[in-house]
Each structure stands twice: as C-alpha cells, then as structure tokens.
Amino acid sequence: MRYWLGLLFFVAANAFAAWVEGETDDGDIYAATTNDDGQVLAQYCALADASCTWLMVTQDTCDVGKTRTPALVSGPAGSAATSMACLSNSASNGKTYYRLGFYPFDSVDTLFRQTGTVGIAFPLESGQFRVVRFNLNGGVGVIDRMREKALKKVKSSTKGQTL
C-alpha cells in the first residue's frame, strides 16, 4: 500500500486498524491514516530537528509557504479552532497534492488521539467550506509506538534531546 506524505512516497510498514506506521527513506517516522477520498492525516516526526507535527495531505489548493488558513477540528473528545500552514506540494499521476501542517500542535493532538471519527472544516478560496473526515480507530496505539521509536532514535543520535 502506498501513501503520499509531503514530497515523498512511503510504503506502509505496519498496518493497525485504519492506521499505518513506518519510516521514510531518510529515517523520519510517521503514523498515518487515509480516508475514502485519498486524503492523509499523519503525525510525522522529523528526527533531524527532533520535532513532530500533525499533517494533512489533500488536493485542495494552497500557496506553499504563504497560506495559513483557520480550521475547526471536531471529534469524540470535543472541538478546537486551529490553523493550517501550507508546507509543500508535489505532483503524482497528473494530480497535485498539498501538505498542510496543523498549528499549534497541542490544539489538535488530543483530538486526533481518540477512537471514532474526526472532522476538519476549513474555508476554500471560493467562499465555500471543505469538511474532511478521518477514521481514528487504532491510532492511539500506533502513534504511541511511533513516538517511542522516534524518541529512542533522537536520544541515541543527540544524547538527550527530546521530541
């Protein structure tokens, strides 16, 4: 199974319920789920800078490095207003995909680490809103394992730096 995240493709290493976890070619670690529309929700840990972020990959257009859009996230644990920054884009099979990062991390982390379904609503340039939904079932365990692996790798390479 192939998934698109950022400017790279990755092959799902381990699948659990609706989620997969794995490692990119450059050693970064992720936990991700996709919806029926092919959009991706992922927690991605970049080991080089010892940080993790929540990402969404979609075909909805945004200006890379310029667009920062408000979003409303709602799920079993409640709801929160947050923002998404347009981080990068890439083309595959004639389609362009955009990677958006959620900020601040803490505003969505609790909402995405639940079971059930989460909805993300955000405005489009047309004046309409897009609502994207993801199945969170199985994610908590996958994310916990992924973050443990990331923390061990960061500690072994930086002698104590934490995610």
Tab-separated table of N, CA and C in Angstrom:
chain	number	residue	atom	x	y	z
A	1	MET	N	0.853	-1.167	0.000
A	1	MET	CA	0.000	0.000	0.000
A	1	MET	C	0.901	1.233	0.000
A	2	ARG	N	0.677	2.171	-0.926
A	2	ARG	CA	1.478	3.404	-0.990
A	2	ARG	C	0.650	4.583	-0.531
A	3	TYR	N	1.287	5.459	0.213
A	3	TYR	CA	0.650	6.679	0.693
A	3	TYR	C	1.536	7.850	0.316
A	4	TRP	N	0.937	9.013	0.186
A	4	TRP	CA	1.679	10.211	-0.163
A	4	TRP	C	1.750	11.116	1.041
A	5	LEU	N	2.949	11.529	1.399
A	5	LEU	CA	3.137	12.422	2.534
A	5	LEU	C	4.271	13.366	2.210
A	6	GLY	N	3.949	14.633	2.051
A	6	GLY	CA	4.979	15.610	1.746
A	6	GLY	C	5.469	15.444	0.329
A	7	LEU	N	6.766	15.460	0.159
A	7	LEU	CA	7.353	15.348	-1.167
A	7	LEU	C	7.855	13.942	-1.441
A	8	LEU	N	7.322	12.964	-0.739
A	8	LEU	CA	7.807	11.611	-0.905
A	8	LEU	C	6.671	10.611	-0.807
A	9	PHE	N	6.935	9.447	-1.331
A	9	PHE	CA	6.006	8.338	-1.174
A	9	PHE	C	6.579	7.411	-0.129
A	10	PHE	N	5.719	6.747	0.580
A	10	PHE	CA	6.216	5.758	1.522
A	10	PHE	C	5.352	4.518	1.454
A	11	VAL	N	5.941	3.415	1.772
A	11	VAL	CA	5.228	2.151	1.786
A	11	VAL	C	4.873	1.830	3.219
A	12	ALA	N	3.636	1.476	3.449
A	12	ALA	CA	3.177	1.167	4.797
A	12	ALA	C	3.937	-0.028	5.339
A	13	ALA	N	4.650	0.177	6.445
A	13	ALA	CA	5.433	-0.892	7.043
A	13	ALA	C	4.563	-1.787	7.908
A	14	ASN	N	3.726	-1.218	8.713
A	14	ASN	CA	2.856	-1.961	9.614
A	14	ASN	C	1.476	-1.319	9.605
A	15	ALA	N	0.434	-2.127	9.477
A	15	ALA	CA	-0.933	-1.605	9.461
A	15	ALA	C	-1.678	-2.075	10.709
A	16	PHE	N	-2.413	-1.151	11.335
A	16	PHE	CA	-3.204	-1.426	12.525
A	16	PHE	C	-4.534	-0.702	12.381
A	17	ALA	N	-5.634	-1.453	12.295
A	17	ALA	CA	-6.968	-0.873	12.101
A	17	ALA	C	-6.906	0.075	10.906
A	18	ALA	N	-7.246	1.348	11.085
A	18	ALA	CA	-7.254	2.315	9.979
A	18	ALA	C	-5.897	2.993	9.786
A	19	TRP	N	-4.898	2.659	10.593
A	19	TRP	CA	-3.620	3.371	10.611
A	19	TRP	C	-2.465	2.511	10.129
A	20	VAL	N	-1.429	3.176	9.656
A	20	VAL	CA	-0.156	2.545	9.327
A	20	VAL	C	0.952	3.307	10.032
A	21	GLU	N	2.048	2.625	10.274
A	21	GLU	CA	3.224	3.306	10.803
A	21	GLU	C	4.425	2.856	10.003
A	22	GLY	N	5.439	3.692	9.978
A	22	GLY	CA	6.628	3.325	9.230
A	22	GLY	C	7.688	4.383	9.302
A	23	GLU	N	8.679	4.215	8.435
A	23	GLU	CA	9.840	5.093	8.410
A	23	GLU	C	10.098	5.501	6.966
A	24	THR	N	10.471	6.745	6.766
A	24	THR	CA	10.783	7.231	5.427
A	24	THR	C	12.204	6.821	5.053
A	25	ASP	N	12.573	7.021	3.806
A	25	ASP	CA	13.922	6.677	3.350
A	25	ASP	C	15.007	7.436	4.108
A	26	ASP	N	14.682	8.651	4.575
A	26	ASP	CA	15.685	9.429	5.309
A	26	ASP	C	15.602	9.243	6.824
A	27	GLY	N	14.818	8.252	7.286
A	27	GLY	CA	14.804	7.904	8.701
A	27	GLY	C	13.757	8.570	9.556
A	28	ASP	N	12.958	9.482	8.981
A	28	ASP	CA	11.877	10.090	9.755
A	28	ASP	C	10.777	9.051	9.973
A	29	ILE	N	9.961	9.254	10.999
A	29	ILE	CA	8.967	8.264	11.396
A	29	ILE	C	7.578	8.886	11.327
A	30	TYR	N	6.577	8.069	10.961
A	30	TYR	CA	5.220	8.573	10.814
A	30	TYR	C	4.197	7.541	11.271
A	31	ALA	N	3.010	8.037	11.581
A	31	ALA	CA	1.805	7.230	11.772
A	31	ALA	C	0.735	7.936	10.954
A	32	ALA	N	0.009	7.190	10.108
A	32	ALA	CA	-0.907	7.847	9.169
A	32	ALA	C	-2.158	7.025	8.919
A	33	THR	N	-3.223	7.739	8.541
A	33	THR	CA	-4.462	7.109	8.102
A	33	THR	C	-4.935	7.844	6.843
A	34	THR	N	-5.692	7.149	6.012
A	34	THR	CA	-6.267	7.781	4.826
A	34	THR	C	-7.779	7.662	4.897
A	35	ASN	N	-8.446	8.542	4.156
A	35	ASN	CA	-9.904	8.434	4.068
A	35	ASN	C	-10.291	7.931	2.679
A	36	ASP	N	-11.568	7.801	2.430
A	36	ASP	CA	-12.050	7.270	1.153
A	36	ASP	C	-11.722	8.168	-0.037
A	37	ASP	N	-11.430	9.445	0.222
A	37	ASP	CA	-11.088	10.376	-0.844
A	37	ASP	C	-9.583	10.422	-1.125
A	38	GLY	N	-8.804	9.592	-0.410
A	38	GLY	CA	-7.354	9.548	-0.619
A	38	GLY	C	-6.577	10.604	0.134
A	39	GLN	N	-7.233	11.347	1.001
A	39	GLN	CA	-6.527	12.331	1.818
A	39	GLN	C	-5.844	11.607	2.981
A	40	VAL	N	-4.767	12.183	3.472
A	40	VAL	CA	-3.962	11.563	4.520
A	40	VAL	C	-3.937	12.470	5.745
A	41	LEU	N	-4.090	11.858	6.923
A	41	LEU	CA	-3.863	12.534	8.207
A	41	LEU	C	-2.716	11.790	8.854
A	42	ALA	N	-1.675	12.505	9.278
A	42	ALA	CA	-0.495	11.840	9.820
A	42	ALA	C	0.173	12.654	10.910
A	43	GLN	N	0.768	11.929	11.836
A	43	GLN	CA	1.723	12.565	12.737
A	43	GLN	C	3.082	12.162	12.198
A	44	TYR	N	3.902	13.152	11.922
A	44	TYR	CA	5.186	12.963	11.262
A	44	TYR	C	6.265	13.510	12.165
A	45	CYS	N	7.250	12.681	12.498
A	45	CYS	CA	8.347	13.106	13.367
A	45	CYS	C	9.625	13.208	12.555
A	46	ALA	N	10.134	14.434	12.442
A	46	ALA	CA	11.389	14.699	11.739
A	46	ALA	C	12.519	14.589	12.758
A	47	LEU	N	13.343	13.584	12.621
A	47	LEU	CA	14.372	13.329	13.625
A	47	LEU	C	15.494	14.355	13.579
A	48	ALA	N	15.775	14.925	12.405
A	48	ALA	CA	16.862	15.896	12.284
A	48	ALA	C	16.655	17.102	13.185
A	49	ASP	N	15.401	17.567	13.323
A	49	ASP	CA	15.147	18.707	14.202
A	49	ASP	C	14.362	18.309	15.443
A	50	ALA	N	14.255	17.013	15.693
A	50	ALA	CA	13.619	16.477	16.916
A	50	ALA	C	12.244	17.082	17.148
A	51	SER	N	11.401	17.046	16.103
A	51	SER	CA	10.061	17.599	16.255
A	51	SER	C	9.036	16.731	15.548
A	52	CYS	N	7.806	16.780	16.048
A	52	CYS	CA	6.689	16.078	15.414
A	52	CYS	C	5.619	17.099	15.063
A	53	THR	N	4.876	16.817	14.014
A	53	THR	CA	3.776	17.682	13.627
A	53	THR	C	2.630	16.838	13.089
A	54	TRP	N	1.438	17.386	13.170
A	54	TRP	CA	0.269	16.768	12.543
A	54	TRP	C	0.147	17.350	11.151
A	55	LEU	N	-0.044	16.496	10.152
A	55	LEU	CA	-0.147	16.904	8.759
A	55	LEU	C	-1.419	16.364	8.128
A	56	MET	N	-1.910	17.092	7.149
A	56	MET	CA	-2.981	16.596	6.297
A	56	MET	C	-2.527	16.771	4.856
A	57	VAL	N	-2.717	15.757	4.028
A	57	VAL	CA	-2.390	15.826	2.617
A	57	VAL	C	-3.701	15.805	1.845
A	58	THR	N	-3.872	16.773	0.957
A	58	THR	CA	-5.121	16.944	0.230
A	58	THR	C	-4.841	17.515	-1.157
A	59	GLN	N	-5.823	17.453	-2.037
A	59	GLN	CA	-5.708	18.090	-3.348
A	59	GLN	C	-6.249	19.516	-3.335
A	60	ASP	N	-6.770	19.973	-2.201
A	60	ASP	CA	-7.249	21.357	-2.105
A	60	ASP	C	-6.062	22.301	-2.215
A	61	THR	N	-6.160	23.264	-3.126
A	61	THR	CA	-5.065	24.166	-3.453
A	61	THR	C	-4.724	25.122	-2.316
A	62	CYS	N	-3.422	25.353	-2.134
A	62	CYS	CA	-2.955	26.379	-1.200
A	62	CYS	C	-1.633	26.926	-1.724
A	63	ASP	N	-1.233	28.122	-1.258
A	63	ASP	CA	0.021	28.742	-1.666
A	63	ASP	C	1.119	28.311	-0.708
A	64	VAL	N	2.043	27.498	-1.214
A	64	VAL	CA	3.115	26.956	-0.386
A	64	VAL	C	3.924	28.092	0.243
A	65	GLY	N	4.087	28.004	1.550
A	65	GLY	CA	4.857	28.997	2.293
A	65	GLY	C	4.115	30.284	2.589
A	66	LYS	N	2.932	30.467	2.013
A	66	LYS	CA	2.198	31.715	2.197
A	66	LYS	C	0.855	31.511	2.883
A	67	THR	N	0.160	30.460	2.522
A	67	THR	CA	-1.190	30.255	3.037
A	67	THR	C	-1.157	29.733	4.467
A	68	ARG	N	-1.902	30.407	5.326
A	68	ARG	CA	-2.174	29.925	6.685
A	68	ARG	C	-3.667	30.125	6.868
A	69	THR	N	-4.395	29.026	6.966
A	69	THR	CA	-5.845	29.104	6.984
A	69	THR	C	-6.404	28.595	8.303
A	70	PRO	N	-7.485	29.193	8.779
A	70	PRO	CA	-8.117	28.687	10.005
A	70	PRO	C	-8.809	27.359	9.726
A	71	ALA	N	-8.934	26.562	10.763
A	71	ALA	CA	-9.628	25.275	10.643
A	71	ALA	C	-10.335	24.970	11.951
A	72	LEU	N	-11.400	24.214	11.852
A	72	LEU	CA	-12.119	23.738	13.022
A	72	LEU	C	-12.038	22.220	13.011
A	73	VAL	N	-11.545	21.665	14.113
A	73	VAL	CA	-11.416	20.215	14.247
A	73	VAL	C	-12.425	19.760	15.280
A	74	SER	N	-13.196	18.731	14.942
A	74	SER	CA	-14.224	18.239	15.852
A	74	SER	C	-14.204	16.715	15.869
A	75	GLY	N	-14.259	16.162	17.075
A	75	GLY	CA	-14.246	14.715	17.210
A	75	GLY	C	-14.828	14.290	18.540
A	76	PRO	N	-14.656	13.024	18.895
A	76	PRO	CA	-15.238	12.482	20.125
A	76	PRO	C	-14.787	13.207	21.403
A	77	ALA	N	-13.602	13.801	21.391
A	77	ALA	CA	-13.077	14.466	22.594
A	77	ALA	C	-13.421	15.952	22.645
A	78	GLY	N	-14.154	16.460	21.646
A	78	GLY	CA	-14.510	17.878	21.628
A	78	GLY	C	-14.108	18.526	20.321
A	79	SER	N	-13.914	19.838	20.369
A	79	SER	CA	-13.538	20.571	19.164
A	79	SER	C	-12.536	21.657	19.518
A	80	ALA	N	-11.843	22.141	18.494
A	80	ALA	CA	-10.850	23.197	18.703
A	80	ALA	C	-10.669	23.985	17.415
A	81	ALA	N	-10.449	25.269	17.581
A	81	ALA	CA	-10.063	26.118	16.462
A	81	ALA	C	-8.545	26.051	16.360
A	82	THR	N	-8.058	25.907	15.155
A	82	THR	CA	-6.617	25.798	14.929
A	82	THR	C	-6.301	26.474	13.603
A	83	SER	N	-5.084	26.367	13.146
A	83	SER	CA	-4.754	26.855	11.809
A	83	SER	C	-3.890	25.823	11.104
A	84	MET	N	-3.908	25.900	9.769
A	84	MET	CA	-3.110	25.004	8.943
A	84	MET	C	-2.215	25.857	8.049
A	85	ALA	N	-0.947	25.481	7.983
A	85	ALA	CA	0.011	26.165	7.117
A	85	ALA	C	0.296	25.284	5.907
A	86	CYS	N	0.335	25.872	4.735
A	86	CYS	CA	0.633	25.154	3.504
A	86	CYS	C	2.149	24.963	3.425
A	87	LEU	N	2.612	23.722	3.592
A	87	LEU	CA	4.040	23.443	3.717
A	87	LEU	C	4.718	23.082	2.405
A	88	SER	N	4.058	22.281	1.569
A	88	SER	CA	4.688	21.856	0.320
A	88	SER	C	3.642	21.262	-0.615
A	89	ASN	N	4.061	21.032	-1.864
A	89	ASN	CA	3.196	20.338	-2.804
A	89	ASN	C	4.028	19.443	-3.694
A	90	SER	N	3.364	18.503	-4.330
A	90	SER	CA	4.035	17.578	-5.224
A	90	SER	C	2.999	16.992	-6.174
A	91	ALA	N	3.451	16.598	-7.358
A	91	ALA	CA	2.544	16.029	-8.350
A	91	ALA	C	2.770	14.530	-8.462
A	92	SER	N	1.673	13.811	-8.676
A	92	SER	CA	1.731	12.371	-8.884
A	92	SER	C	0.540	11.962	-9.751
A	93	ASN	N	0.809	11.203	-10.786
A	93	ASN	CA	-0.247	10.722	-11.687
A	93	ASN	C	-1.136	11.856	-12.193
A	94	GLY	N	-0.543	12.985	-12.509
A	94	GLY	CA	-1.287	14.113	-13.052
A	94	GLY	C	-2.072	14.919	-12.036
A	95	LYS	N	-1.921	14.618	-10.751
A	95	LYS	CA	-2.627	15.352	-9.694
A	95	LYS	C	-1.614	16.050	-8.788
A	96	THR	N	-2.008	17.215	-8.275
A	96	THR	CA	-1.152	17.938	-7.340
A	96	THR	C	-1.694	17.764	-5.932
A	97	TYR	N	-0.815	17.406	-5.010
A	97	TYR	CA	-1.173	17.211	-3.606
A	97	TYR	C	-0.472	18.268	-2.765
A	98	TYR	N	-1.169	18.728	-1.722
A	98	TYR	CA	-0.647	19.763	-0.839
A	98	TYR	C	-0.548	19.215	0.582
A	99	ARG	N	0.545	19.532	1.234
A	99	ARG	CA	0.774	19.089	2.609
A	99	ARG	C	0.567	20.285	3.530
A	100	LEU	N	-0.396	20.133	4.452
A	100	LEU	CA	-0.715	21.205	5.400
A	100	LEU	C	-0.357	20.753	6.813
A	101	GLY	N	0.278	21.634	7.570
A	101	GLY	CA	0.627	21.339	8.960
A	101	GLY	C	-0.322	22.059	9.896
A	102	PHE	N	-0.746	21.372	10.960
A	102	PHE	CA	-1.652	21.961	11.962
A	102	PHE	C	-0.839	22.669	13.037
A	103	TYR	N	-1.253	23.895	13.391
A	103	TYR	CA	-0.558	24.683	14.416
A	103	TYR	C	-1.558	25.352	15.333
A	104	PRO	N	-1.322	25.411	16.616
A	104	PRO	CA	-0.240	24.722	17.316
A	104	PRO	C	-0.540	23.236	17.468
A	105	PHE	N	0.519	22.455	17.605
A	105	PHE	CA	0.439	21.004	17.713
A	105	PHE	C	-0.530	20.577	18.810
A	106	ASP	N	-0.409	21.176	19.991
A	106	ASP	CA	-1.234	20.781	21.143
A	106	ASP	C	-2.724	21.013	20.921
A	107	SER	N	-3.079	21.925	20.016
A	107	SER	CA	-4.501	22.211	19.795
A	107	SER	C	-5.233	21.048	19.147
A	108	VAL	N	-4.504	20.184	18.433
A	108	VAL	CA	-5.151	19.060	17.754
A	108	VAL	C	-4.698	17.694	18.254
A	109	ASP	N	-3.596	17.629	18.958
A	109	ASP	CA	-3.045	16.330	19.358
A	109	ASP	C	-4.056	15.488	20.137
A	110	THR	N	-4.706	16.060	21.133
A	110	THR	CA	-5.690	15.310	21.921
A	110	THR	C	-6.877	14.892	21.058
A	111	LEU	N	-7.314	15.742	20.160
A	111	LEU	CA	-8.468	15.434	19.306
A	111	LEU	C	-8.169	14.308	18.310
A	112	PHE	N	-6.930	14.238	17.817
A	112	PHE	CA	-6.570	13.209	16.856
A	112	PHE	C	-6.197	11.887	17.525
A	113	ARG	N	-5.949	11.908	18.822
A	113	ARG	CA	-5.564	10.690	19.540
A	113	ARG	C	-6.779	10.105	20.268
A	114	GLN	N	-7.813	9.767	19.505
A	114	GLN	CA	-9.067	9.221	20.017
A	114	GLN	C	-9.501	8.057	19.131
A	115	THR	N	-10.616	7.438	19.474
A	115	THR	CA	-11.251	6.486	18.572
A	115	THR	C	-12.497	7.158	17.997
A	116	GLY	N	-12.967	6.660	16.886
A	116	GLY	CA	-14.130	7.259	16.241
A	116	GLY	C	-13.717	8.033	15.011
A	117	THR	N	-14.476	9.067	14.703
A	117	THR	CA	-14.238	9.875	13.507
A	117	THR	C	-13.953	11.311	13.899
A	118	VAL	N	-13.019	11.929	13.203
A	118	VAL	CA	-12.726	13.346	13.397
A	118	VAL	C	-13.063	14.073	12.097
A	119	GLY	N	-13.607	15.284	12.234
A	119	GLY	CA	-13.902	16.124	11.076
A	119	GLY	C	-13.057	17.376	11.119
A	120	ILE	N	-12.595	17.812	9.966
A	120	ILE	CA	-11.786	19.026	9.854
A	120	ILE	C	-12.470	19.914	8.828
A	121	ALA	N	-12.891	21.106	9.249
A	121	ALA	CA	-13.557	22.058	8.350
A	121	ALA	C	-12.634	23.249	8.125
A	122	PHE	N	-12.517	23.673	6.862
A	122	PHE	CA	-11.670	24.823	6.554
A	122	PHE	C	-12.216	25.535	5.320
A	123	PRO	N	-11.981	26.857	5.236
A	123	PRO	CA	-12.518	27.637	4.108
A	123	PRO	C	-11.701	27.429	2.833
A	124	LEU	N	-12.391	27.538	1.709
A	124	LEU	CA	-11.750	27.480	0.405
A	124	LEU	C	-11.762	28.875	-0.211
A	125	GLU	N	-10.933	29.092	-1.229
A	125	GLU	CA	-10.894	30.396	-1.888
A	125	GLU	C	-12.232	30.767	-2.507
A	126	SER	N	-13.064	29.779	-2.830
A	126	SER	CA	-14.350	30.013	-3.481
A	126	SER	C	-15.394	30.585	-2.524
A	127	GLY	N	-15.061	30.645	-1.229
A	127	GLY	CA	-16.027	31.109	-0.241
A	127	GLY	C	-16.794	29.966	0.404
A	128	GLN	N	-16.591	28.763	-0.102
A	128	GLN	CA	-17.223	27.597	0.488
A	128	GLN	C	-16.299	26.978	1.532
A	129	PHE	N	-16.820	25.980	2.257
A	129	PHE	CA	-16.022	25.252	3.233
A	129	PHE	C	-15.867	23.818	2.788
A	130	ARG	N	-14.726	23.248	3.095
A	130	ARG	CA	-14.487	21.823	2.865
A	130	ARG	C	-14.502	21.142	4.227
A	131	VAL	N	-15.147	19.988	4.311
A	131	VAL	CA	-15.112	19.165	5.512
A	131	VAL	C	-14.484	17.829	5.134
A	132	VAL	N	-13.440	17.475	5.848
A	132	VAL	CA	-12.712	16.238	5.606
A	132	VAL	C	-12.842	15.385	6.864
A	133	ARG	N	-13.090	14.089	6.690
A	133	ARG	CA	-13.244	13.199	7.846
A	133	ARG	C	-12.237	12.061	7.776
A	134	PHE	N	-11.775	11.651	8.972
A	134	PHE	CA	-10.832	10.541	9.080
A	134	PHE	C	-11.273	9.589	10.178
A	135	ASN	N	-11.057	8.302	9.951
A	135	ASN	CA	-11.294	7.269	10.944
A	135	ASN	C	-10.071	7.209	11.856
A	136	LEU	N	-10.262	7.417	13.146
A	136	LEU	CA	-9.156	7.431	14.101
A	136	LEU	C	-8.918	6.079	14.768
A	137	ASN	N	-9.776	5.103	14.517
A	137	ASN	CA	-9.682	3.810	15.211
A	137	ASN	C	-8.313	3.168	15.015
A	138	GLY	N	-7.703	2.763	16.116
A	138	GLY	CA	-6.389	2.133	16.095
A	138	GLY	C	-5.235	3.112	16.166
A	139	GLY	N	-5.514	4.394	16.067
A	139	GLY	CA	-4.453	5.394	16.002
A	139	GLY	C	-3.671	5.600	17.273
A	140	VAL	N	-4.329	5.530	18.418
A	140	VAL	CA	-3.644	5.842	19.685
A	140	VAL	C	-2.438	4.931	19.888
A	141	GLY	N	-2.630	3.629	19.756
A	141	GLY	CA	-1.520	2.696	19.945
A	141	GLY	C	-0.424	2.880	18.913
A	142	VAL	N	-0.811	3.101	17.670
A	142	VAL	CA	0.169	3.296	16.597
A	142	VAL	C	0.984	4.562	16.848
A	143	ILE	N	0.319	5.640	17.219
A	143	ILE	CA	1.019	6.905	17.472
A	143	ILE	C	1.948	6.765	18.672
A	144	ASP	N	1.483	6.119	19.734
A	144	ASP	CA	2.343	5.927	20.913
A	144	ASP	C	3.604	5.140	20.550
A	145	ARG	N	3.450	4.040	19.794
A	145	ARG	CA	4.618	3.246	19.386
A	145	ARG	C	5.552	4.055	18.497
A	146	MET	N	4.983	4.801	17.573
A	146	MET	CA	5.787	5.604	16.663
A	146	MET	C	6.581	6.655	17.429
A	147	ARG	N	5.934	7.323	18.375
A	147	ARG	CA	6.640	8.363	19.149
A	147	ARG	C	7.720	7.760	20.046
A	148	GLU	N	7.472	6.563	20.583
A	148	GLU	CA	8.507	5.877	21.372
A	148	GLU	C	9.733	5.597	20.514
A	149	LYS	N	9.507	5.093	19.303
A	149	LYS	CA	10.612	4.813	18.386
A	149	LYS	C	11.360	6.097	18.045
A	150	ALA	N	10.612	7.157	17.773
A	150	ALA	CA	11.229	8.434	17.422
A	150	ALA	C	12.066	8.955	18.587
A	151	LEU	N	11.525	8.886	19.793
A	151	LEU	CA	12.244	9.367	20.965
A	151	LEU	C	13.536	8.582	21.172
A	152	LYS	N	13.484	7.266	21.023
A	152	LYS	CA	14.695	6.442	21.170
A	152	LYS	C	15.732	6.821	20.128
A	153	LYS	N	15.303	7.031	18.886
A	153	LYS	CA	16.242	7.394	17.833
A	153	LYS	C	16.860	8.765	18.092
A	154	VAL	N	16.037	9.713	18.531
A	154	VAL	CA	16.566	11.057	18.802
A	154	VAL	C	17.533	11.017	19.969
A	155	LYS	N	17.195	10.311	21.027
A	155	LYS	CA	18.074	10.226	22.195
A	155	LYS	C	19.401	9.563	21.831
A	156	SER	N	19.359	8.542	20.997
A	156	SER	CA	20.605	7.857	20.640
A	156	SER	C	21.467	8.699	19.714
A	157	SER	N	20.857	9.591	18.930
A	157	SER	CA	21.642	10.401	17.991
A	157	SER	C	22.015	11.766	18.545
A	158	THR	N	21.287	12.276	19.532
A	158	THR	CA	21.567	13.624	20.048
A	158	THR	C	21.895	13.643	21.519
A	159	LYS	N	21.922	12.485	22.144
A	159	LYS	CA	22.266	12.369	23.555
A	159	LYS	C	21.385	13.222	24.449
A	160	GLY	N	20.070	12.951	24.384
A	160	GLY	CA	19.177	13.569	25.367
A	160	GLY	C	18.156	14.552	24.858
A	161	GLN	N	18.293	15.010	23.621
A	161	GLN	CA	17.297	15.933	23.079
A	161	GLN	C	15.952	15.215	23.025
A	162	THR	N	14.850	15.912	23.271
A	162	THR	CA	13.545	15.256	23.282
A	162	THR	C	12.634	15.827	22.218
A	163	LEU	N	11.646	15.011	21.847
A	163	LEU	CA	10.643	15.432	20.869
A	163	LEU	C	9.574	16.255	21.559
